[in-house]
PDB file of C-alpha atoms in Angstrom:
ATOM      1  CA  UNK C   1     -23.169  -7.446  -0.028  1.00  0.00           C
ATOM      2  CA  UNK C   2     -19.522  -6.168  -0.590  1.00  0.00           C
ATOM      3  CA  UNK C   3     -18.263  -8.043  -3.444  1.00  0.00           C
ATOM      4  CA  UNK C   4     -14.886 -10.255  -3.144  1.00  0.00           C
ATOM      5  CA  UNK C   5     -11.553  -8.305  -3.647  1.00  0.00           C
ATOM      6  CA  UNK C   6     -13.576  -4.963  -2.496  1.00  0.00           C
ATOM      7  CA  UNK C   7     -14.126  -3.947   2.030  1.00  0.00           C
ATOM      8  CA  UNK C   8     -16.030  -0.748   3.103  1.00  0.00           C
ATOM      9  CA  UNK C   9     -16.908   1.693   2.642  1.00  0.00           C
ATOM     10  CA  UNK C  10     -15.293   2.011   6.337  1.00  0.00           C
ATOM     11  CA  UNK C  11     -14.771   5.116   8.095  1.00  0.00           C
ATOM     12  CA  UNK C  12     -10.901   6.266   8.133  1.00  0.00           C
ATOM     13  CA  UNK C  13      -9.705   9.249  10.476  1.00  0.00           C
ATOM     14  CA  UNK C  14      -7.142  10.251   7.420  1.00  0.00           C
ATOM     15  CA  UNK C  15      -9.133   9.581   4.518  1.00  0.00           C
ATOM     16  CA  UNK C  16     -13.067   9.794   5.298  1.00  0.00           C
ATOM     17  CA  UNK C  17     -15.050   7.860   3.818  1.00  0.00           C
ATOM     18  CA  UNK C  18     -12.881   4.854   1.651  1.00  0.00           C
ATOM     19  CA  UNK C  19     -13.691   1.987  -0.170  1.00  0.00           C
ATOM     20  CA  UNK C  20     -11.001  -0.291   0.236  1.00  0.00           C
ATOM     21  CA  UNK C  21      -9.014  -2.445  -2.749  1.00  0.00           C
ATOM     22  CA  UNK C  22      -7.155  -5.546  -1.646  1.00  0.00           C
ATOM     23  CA  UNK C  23      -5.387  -7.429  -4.352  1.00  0.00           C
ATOM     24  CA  UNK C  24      -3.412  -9.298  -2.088  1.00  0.00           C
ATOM     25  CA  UNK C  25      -4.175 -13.090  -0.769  1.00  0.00           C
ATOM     26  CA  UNK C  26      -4.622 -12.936   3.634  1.00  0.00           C
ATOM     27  CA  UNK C  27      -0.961 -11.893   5.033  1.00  0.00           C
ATOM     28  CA  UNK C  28       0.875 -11.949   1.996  1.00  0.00           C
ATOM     29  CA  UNK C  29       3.564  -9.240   2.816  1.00  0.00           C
ATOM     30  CA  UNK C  30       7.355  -7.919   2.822  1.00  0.00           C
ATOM     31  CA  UNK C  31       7.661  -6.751   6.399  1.00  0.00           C
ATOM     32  CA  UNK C  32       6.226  -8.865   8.996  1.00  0.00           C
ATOM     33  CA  UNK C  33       5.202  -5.543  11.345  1.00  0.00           C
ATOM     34  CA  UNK C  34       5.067  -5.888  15.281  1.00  0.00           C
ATOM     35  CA  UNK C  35       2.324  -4.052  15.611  1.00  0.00           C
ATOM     36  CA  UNK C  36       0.255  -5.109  12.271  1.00  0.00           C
ATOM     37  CA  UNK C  37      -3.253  -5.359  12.887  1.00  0.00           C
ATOM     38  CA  UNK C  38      -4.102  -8.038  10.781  1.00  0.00           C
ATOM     39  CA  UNK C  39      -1.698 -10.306  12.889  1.00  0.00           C
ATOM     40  CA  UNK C  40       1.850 -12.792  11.585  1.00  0.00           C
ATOM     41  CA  UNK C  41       2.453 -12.347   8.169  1.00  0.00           C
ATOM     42  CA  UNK C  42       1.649 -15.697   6.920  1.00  0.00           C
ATOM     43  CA  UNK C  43       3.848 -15.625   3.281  1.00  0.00           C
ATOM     44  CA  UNK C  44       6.925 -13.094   3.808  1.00  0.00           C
ATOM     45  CA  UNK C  45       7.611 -12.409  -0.200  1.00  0.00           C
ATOM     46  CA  UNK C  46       9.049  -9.472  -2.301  1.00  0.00           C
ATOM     47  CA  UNK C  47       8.065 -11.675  -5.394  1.00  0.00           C
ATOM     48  CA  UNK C  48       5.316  -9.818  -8.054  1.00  0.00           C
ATOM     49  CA  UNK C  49       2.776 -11.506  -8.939  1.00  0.00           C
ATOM     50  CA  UNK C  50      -0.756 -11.313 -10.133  1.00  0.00           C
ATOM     51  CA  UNK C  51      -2.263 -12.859  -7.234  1.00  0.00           C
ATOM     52  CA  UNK C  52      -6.166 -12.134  -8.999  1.00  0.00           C
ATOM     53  CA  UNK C  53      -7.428 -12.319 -12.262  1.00  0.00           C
ATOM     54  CA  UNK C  54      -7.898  -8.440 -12.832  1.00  0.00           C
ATOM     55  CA  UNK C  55     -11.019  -8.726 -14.823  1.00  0.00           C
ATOM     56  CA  UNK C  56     -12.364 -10.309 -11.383  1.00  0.00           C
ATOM     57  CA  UNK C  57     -11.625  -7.169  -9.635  1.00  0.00           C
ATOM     58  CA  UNK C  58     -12.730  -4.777 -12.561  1.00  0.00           C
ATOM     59  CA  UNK C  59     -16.071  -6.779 -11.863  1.00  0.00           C
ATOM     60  CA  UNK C  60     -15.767  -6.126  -7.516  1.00  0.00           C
ATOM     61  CA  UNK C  61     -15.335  -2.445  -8.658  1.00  0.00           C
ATOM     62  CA  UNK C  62     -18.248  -2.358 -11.150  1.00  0.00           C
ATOM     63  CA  UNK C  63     -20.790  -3.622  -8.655  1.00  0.00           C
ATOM     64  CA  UNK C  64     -19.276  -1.488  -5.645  1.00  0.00           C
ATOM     65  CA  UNK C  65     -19.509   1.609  -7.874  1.00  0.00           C
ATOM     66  CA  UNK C  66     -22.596   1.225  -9.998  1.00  0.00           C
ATOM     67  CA  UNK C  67     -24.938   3.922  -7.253  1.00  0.00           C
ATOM     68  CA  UNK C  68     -22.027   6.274  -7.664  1.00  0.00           C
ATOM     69  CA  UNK C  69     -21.616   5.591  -3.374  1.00  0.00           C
ATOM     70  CA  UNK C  70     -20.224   8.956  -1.954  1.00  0.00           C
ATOM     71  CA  UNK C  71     -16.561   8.288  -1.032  1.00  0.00           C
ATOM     72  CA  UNK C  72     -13.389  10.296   0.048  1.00  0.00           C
ATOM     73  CA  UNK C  73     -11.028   7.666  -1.620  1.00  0.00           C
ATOM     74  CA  UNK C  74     -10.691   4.099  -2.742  1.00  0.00           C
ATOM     75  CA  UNK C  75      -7.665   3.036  -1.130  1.00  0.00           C
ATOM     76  CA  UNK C  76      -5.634   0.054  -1.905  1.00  0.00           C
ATOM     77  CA  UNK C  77      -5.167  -1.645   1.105  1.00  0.00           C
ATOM     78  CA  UNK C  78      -6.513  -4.682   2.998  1.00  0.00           C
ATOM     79  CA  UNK C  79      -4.520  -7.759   4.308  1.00  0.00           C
ATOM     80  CA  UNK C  80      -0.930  -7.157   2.891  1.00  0.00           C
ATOM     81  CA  UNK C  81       1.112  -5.391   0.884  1.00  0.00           C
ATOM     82  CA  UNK C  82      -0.821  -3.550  -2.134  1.00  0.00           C
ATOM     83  CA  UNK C  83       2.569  -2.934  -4.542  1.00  0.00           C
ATOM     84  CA  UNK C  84       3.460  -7.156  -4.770  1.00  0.00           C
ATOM     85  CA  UNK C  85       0.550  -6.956  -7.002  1.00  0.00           C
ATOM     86  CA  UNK C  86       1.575  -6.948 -10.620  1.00  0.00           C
ATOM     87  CA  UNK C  87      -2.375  -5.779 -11.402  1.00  0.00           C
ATOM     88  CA  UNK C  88      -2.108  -2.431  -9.384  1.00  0.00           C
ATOM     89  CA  UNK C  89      -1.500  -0.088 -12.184  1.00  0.00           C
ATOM     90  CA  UNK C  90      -3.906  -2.163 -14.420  1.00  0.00           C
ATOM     91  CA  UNK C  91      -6.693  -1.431 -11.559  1.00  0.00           C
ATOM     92  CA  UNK C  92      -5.619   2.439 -11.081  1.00  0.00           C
ATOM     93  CA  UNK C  93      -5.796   2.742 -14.995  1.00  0.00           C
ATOM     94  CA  UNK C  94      -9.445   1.223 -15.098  1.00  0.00           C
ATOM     95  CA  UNK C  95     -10.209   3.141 -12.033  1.00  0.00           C
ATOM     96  CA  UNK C  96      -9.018   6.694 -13.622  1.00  0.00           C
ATOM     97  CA  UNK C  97     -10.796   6.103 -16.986  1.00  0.00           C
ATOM     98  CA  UNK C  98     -13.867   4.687 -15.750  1.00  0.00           C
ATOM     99  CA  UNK C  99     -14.698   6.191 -12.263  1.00  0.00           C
ATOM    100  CA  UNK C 100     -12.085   9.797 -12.655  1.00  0.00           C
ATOM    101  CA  UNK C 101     -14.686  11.541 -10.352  1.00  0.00           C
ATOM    102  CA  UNK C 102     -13.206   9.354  -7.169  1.00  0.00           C
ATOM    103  CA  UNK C 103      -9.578   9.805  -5.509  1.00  0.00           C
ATOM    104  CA  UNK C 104      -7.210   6.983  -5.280  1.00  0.00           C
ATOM    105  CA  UNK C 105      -5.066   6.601  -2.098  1.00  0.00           C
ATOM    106  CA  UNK C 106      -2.041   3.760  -1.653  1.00  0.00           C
ATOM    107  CA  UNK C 107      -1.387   2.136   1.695  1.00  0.00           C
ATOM    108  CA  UNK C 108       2.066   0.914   1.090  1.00  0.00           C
ATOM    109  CA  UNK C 109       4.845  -0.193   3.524  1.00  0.00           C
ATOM    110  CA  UNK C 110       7.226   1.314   0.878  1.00  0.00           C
ATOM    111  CA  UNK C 111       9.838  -1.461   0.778  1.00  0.00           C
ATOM    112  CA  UNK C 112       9.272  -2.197  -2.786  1.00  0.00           C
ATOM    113  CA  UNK C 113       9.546   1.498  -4.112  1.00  0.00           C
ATOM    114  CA  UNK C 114      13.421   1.082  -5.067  1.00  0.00           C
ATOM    115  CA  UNK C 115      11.705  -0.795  -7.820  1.00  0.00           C
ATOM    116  CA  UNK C 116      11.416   1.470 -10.829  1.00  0.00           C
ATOM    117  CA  UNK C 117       8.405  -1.030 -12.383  1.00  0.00           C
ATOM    118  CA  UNK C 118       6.679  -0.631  -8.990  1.00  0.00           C
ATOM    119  CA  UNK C 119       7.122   3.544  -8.663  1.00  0.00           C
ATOM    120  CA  UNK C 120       5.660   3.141 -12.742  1.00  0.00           C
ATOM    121  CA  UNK C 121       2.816   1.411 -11.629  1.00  0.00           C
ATOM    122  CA  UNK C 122       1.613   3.588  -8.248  1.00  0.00           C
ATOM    123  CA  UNK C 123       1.915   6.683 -10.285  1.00  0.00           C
ATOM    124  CA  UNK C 124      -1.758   6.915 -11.140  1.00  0.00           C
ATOM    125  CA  UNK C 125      -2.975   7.202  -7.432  1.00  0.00           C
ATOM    126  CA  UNK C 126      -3.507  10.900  -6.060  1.00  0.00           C
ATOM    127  CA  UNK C 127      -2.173   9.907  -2.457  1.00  0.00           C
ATOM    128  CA  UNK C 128       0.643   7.809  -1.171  1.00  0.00           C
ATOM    129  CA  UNK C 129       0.810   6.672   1.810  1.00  0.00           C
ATOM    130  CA  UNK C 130       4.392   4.772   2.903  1.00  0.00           C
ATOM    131  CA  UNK C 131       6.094   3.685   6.032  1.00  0.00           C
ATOM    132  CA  UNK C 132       9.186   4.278   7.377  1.00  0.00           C
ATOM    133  CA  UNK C 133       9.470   3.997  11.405  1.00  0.00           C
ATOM    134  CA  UNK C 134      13.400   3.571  11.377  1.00  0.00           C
ATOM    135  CA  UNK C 135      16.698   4.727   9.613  1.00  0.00           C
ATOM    136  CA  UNK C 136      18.448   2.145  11.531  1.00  0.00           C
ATOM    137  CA  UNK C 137      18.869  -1.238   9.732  1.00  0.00           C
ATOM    138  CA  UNK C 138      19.010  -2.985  13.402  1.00  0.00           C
ATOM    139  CA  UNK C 139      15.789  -1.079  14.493  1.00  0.00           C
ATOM    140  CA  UNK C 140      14.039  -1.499  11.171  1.00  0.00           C
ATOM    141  CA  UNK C 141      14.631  -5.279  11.509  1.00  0.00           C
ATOM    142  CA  UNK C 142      13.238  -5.183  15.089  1.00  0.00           C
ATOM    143  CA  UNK C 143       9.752  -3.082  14.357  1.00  0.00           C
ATOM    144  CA  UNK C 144       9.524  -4.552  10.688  1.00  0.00           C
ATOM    145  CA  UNK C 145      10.690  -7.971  10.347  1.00  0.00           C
ATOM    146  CA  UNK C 146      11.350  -7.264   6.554  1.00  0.00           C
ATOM    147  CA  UNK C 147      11.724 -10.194   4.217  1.00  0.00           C
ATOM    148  CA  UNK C 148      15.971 -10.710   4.145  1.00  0.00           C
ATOM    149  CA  UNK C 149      16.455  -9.060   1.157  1.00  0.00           C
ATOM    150  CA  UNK C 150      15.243  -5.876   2.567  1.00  0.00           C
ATOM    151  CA  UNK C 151      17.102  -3.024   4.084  1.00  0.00           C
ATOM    152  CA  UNK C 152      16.411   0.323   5.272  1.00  0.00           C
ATOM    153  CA  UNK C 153      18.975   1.700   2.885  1.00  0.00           C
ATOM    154  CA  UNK C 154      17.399   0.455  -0.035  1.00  0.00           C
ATOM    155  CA  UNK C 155      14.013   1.284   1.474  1.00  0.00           C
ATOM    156  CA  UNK C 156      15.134   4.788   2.203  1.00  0.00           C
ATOM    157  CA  UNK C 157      16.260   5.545  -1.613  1.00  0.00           C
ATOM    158  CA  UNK C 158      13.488   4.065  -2.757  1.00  0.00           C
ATOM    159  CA  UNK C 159      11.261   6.585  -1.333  1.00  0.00           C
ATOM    160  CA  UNK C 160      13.591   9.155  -2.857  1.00  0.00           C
ATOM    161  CA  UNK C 161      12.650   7.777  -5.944  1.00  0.00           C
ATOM    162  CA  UNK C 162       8.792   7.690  -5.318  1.00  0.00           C
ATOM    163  CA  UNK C 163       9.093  11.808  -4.381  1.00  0.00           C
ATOM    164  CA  UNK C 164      11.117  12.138  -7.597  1.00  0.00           C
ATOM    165  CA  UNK C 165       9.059  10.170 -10.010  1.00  0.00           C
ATOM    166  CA  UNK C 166       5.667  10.922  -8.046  1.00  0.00           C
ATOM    167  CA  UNK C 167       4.053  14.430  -8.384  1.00  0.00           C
ATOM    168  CA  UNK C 168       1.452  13.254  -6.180  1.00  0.00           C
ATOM    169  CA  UNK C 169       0.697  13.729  -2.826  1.00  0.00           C
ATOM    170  CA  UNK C 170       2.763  11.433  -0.017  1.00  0.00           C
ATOM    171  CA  UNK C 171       1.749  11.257   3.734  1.00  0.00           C
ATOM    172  CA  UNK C 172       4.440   9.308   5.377  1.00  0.00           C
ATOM    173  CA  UNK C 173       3.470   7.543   8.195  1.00  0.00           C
ATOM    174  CA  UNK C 174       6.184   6.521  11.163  1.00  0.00           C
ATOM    175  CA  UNK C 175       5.073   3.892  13.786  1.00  0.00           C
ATOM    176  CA  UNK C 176       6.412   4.861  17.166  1.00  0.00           C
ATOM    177  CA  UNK C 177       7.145   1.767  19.619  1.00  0.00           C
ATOM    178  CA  UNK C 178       7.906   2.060  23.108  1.00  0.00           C
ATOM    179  CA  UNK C 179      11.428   0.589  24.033  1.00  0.00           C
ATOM    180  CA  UNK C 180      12.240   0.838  20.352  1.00  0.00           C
ATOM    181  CA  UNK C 181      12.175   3.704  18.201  1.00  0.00           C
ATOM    182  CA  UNK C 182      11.308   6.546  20.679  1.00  0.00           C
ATOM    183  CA  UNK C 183      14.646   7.842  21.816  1.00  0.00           C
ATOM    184  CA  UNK C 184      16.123  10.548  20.753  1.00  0.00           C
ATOM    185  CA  UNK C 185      18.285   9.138  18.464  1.00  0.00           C
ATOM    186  CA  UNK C 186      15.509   7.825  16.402  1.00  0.00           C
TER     187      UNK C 186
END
């Protein structure tokens, strides 16, 4: 049985073989994504918090990892968005000391990296793995549905940041819509 917190291993045409890491309650996110397969976004927040008690998740990890499973990654993931967690650099810390063999990947939309406390606590992961499917605030609005305080400015620099700050790897992935984002100009 997969213990709470923890989903997988599953089978991921980019990373293998990943045991996923959600730290997140069910469609608590900053964008509200047309095309997000987990459905509405439920709670649209760009509030931190620590939605878990870590030690909880430590535990998950423990009992997910104790036969050593073979894995590509353990991603952070699952039903939202992975930085609004204020334990995700507490979880890649315990994950680096205590299991360094695996590699840690980040599913992020990337709206919170112009956050210097957020970029500080993704650091630790070996892959990052951000959106950006627009550099048109109108179009961004239309594919994304980003909580009001977002923009694609601010979302834009903030990746700039992450690539600065981050000598990790970063796989940006871009969502192309029909009718919205495929013309030339995007």
């Amino acid at each position: 049985m997969t213990p709470p917190h923890i989903f997988g291993p599953v089978a991921s045409r980019r990373l293998g073989r990943s045991l996923g890491i959600d730290l997140i309650p069910f469609k608590t996110c900053s964008f509200d994504c047309v095309y997000c397969e987990c459905g509405a976004t439920t709670r649209l927040s760009v509030s931190r918090e620590e939605f878990f008690p870590p030690a909880g998740i430590r535990e998950s990890l423990d009992q997910a990892l104790k036969e050593n499973p073979a894995l590509d990654y353990i991603t952070f993931a699952g039903s939202g968005e992975p930085t609004l967690s204020r334990s995700v650099r507490e979880i890649i810390s315990f994950l680096r000391e205590g299991y360094p063999a695996y590699r840690i990947a980040l599913l992020t939309n990337g709206s919170l990296c112009s956050d210097p406390d957020v970029i500080e606590d993704i650091r630790g992961a070996d892959l990052i793995i951000p959106t950006l499917s627009s550099a048109f605030q109108e179009t961004y609005e239309a594919i994304h549905r980003p909580h009001p305080s977002l923009t694609v400015e601010s979302h834009i620099e903030g990746l700039k940041a992450l690539r600065r700050a981050f000598s990790g790897r970063i796989w940006l992935e871009v969502f192309l819509i029909p009718g919205i984002n495929m013309d030339r100009d995007h």
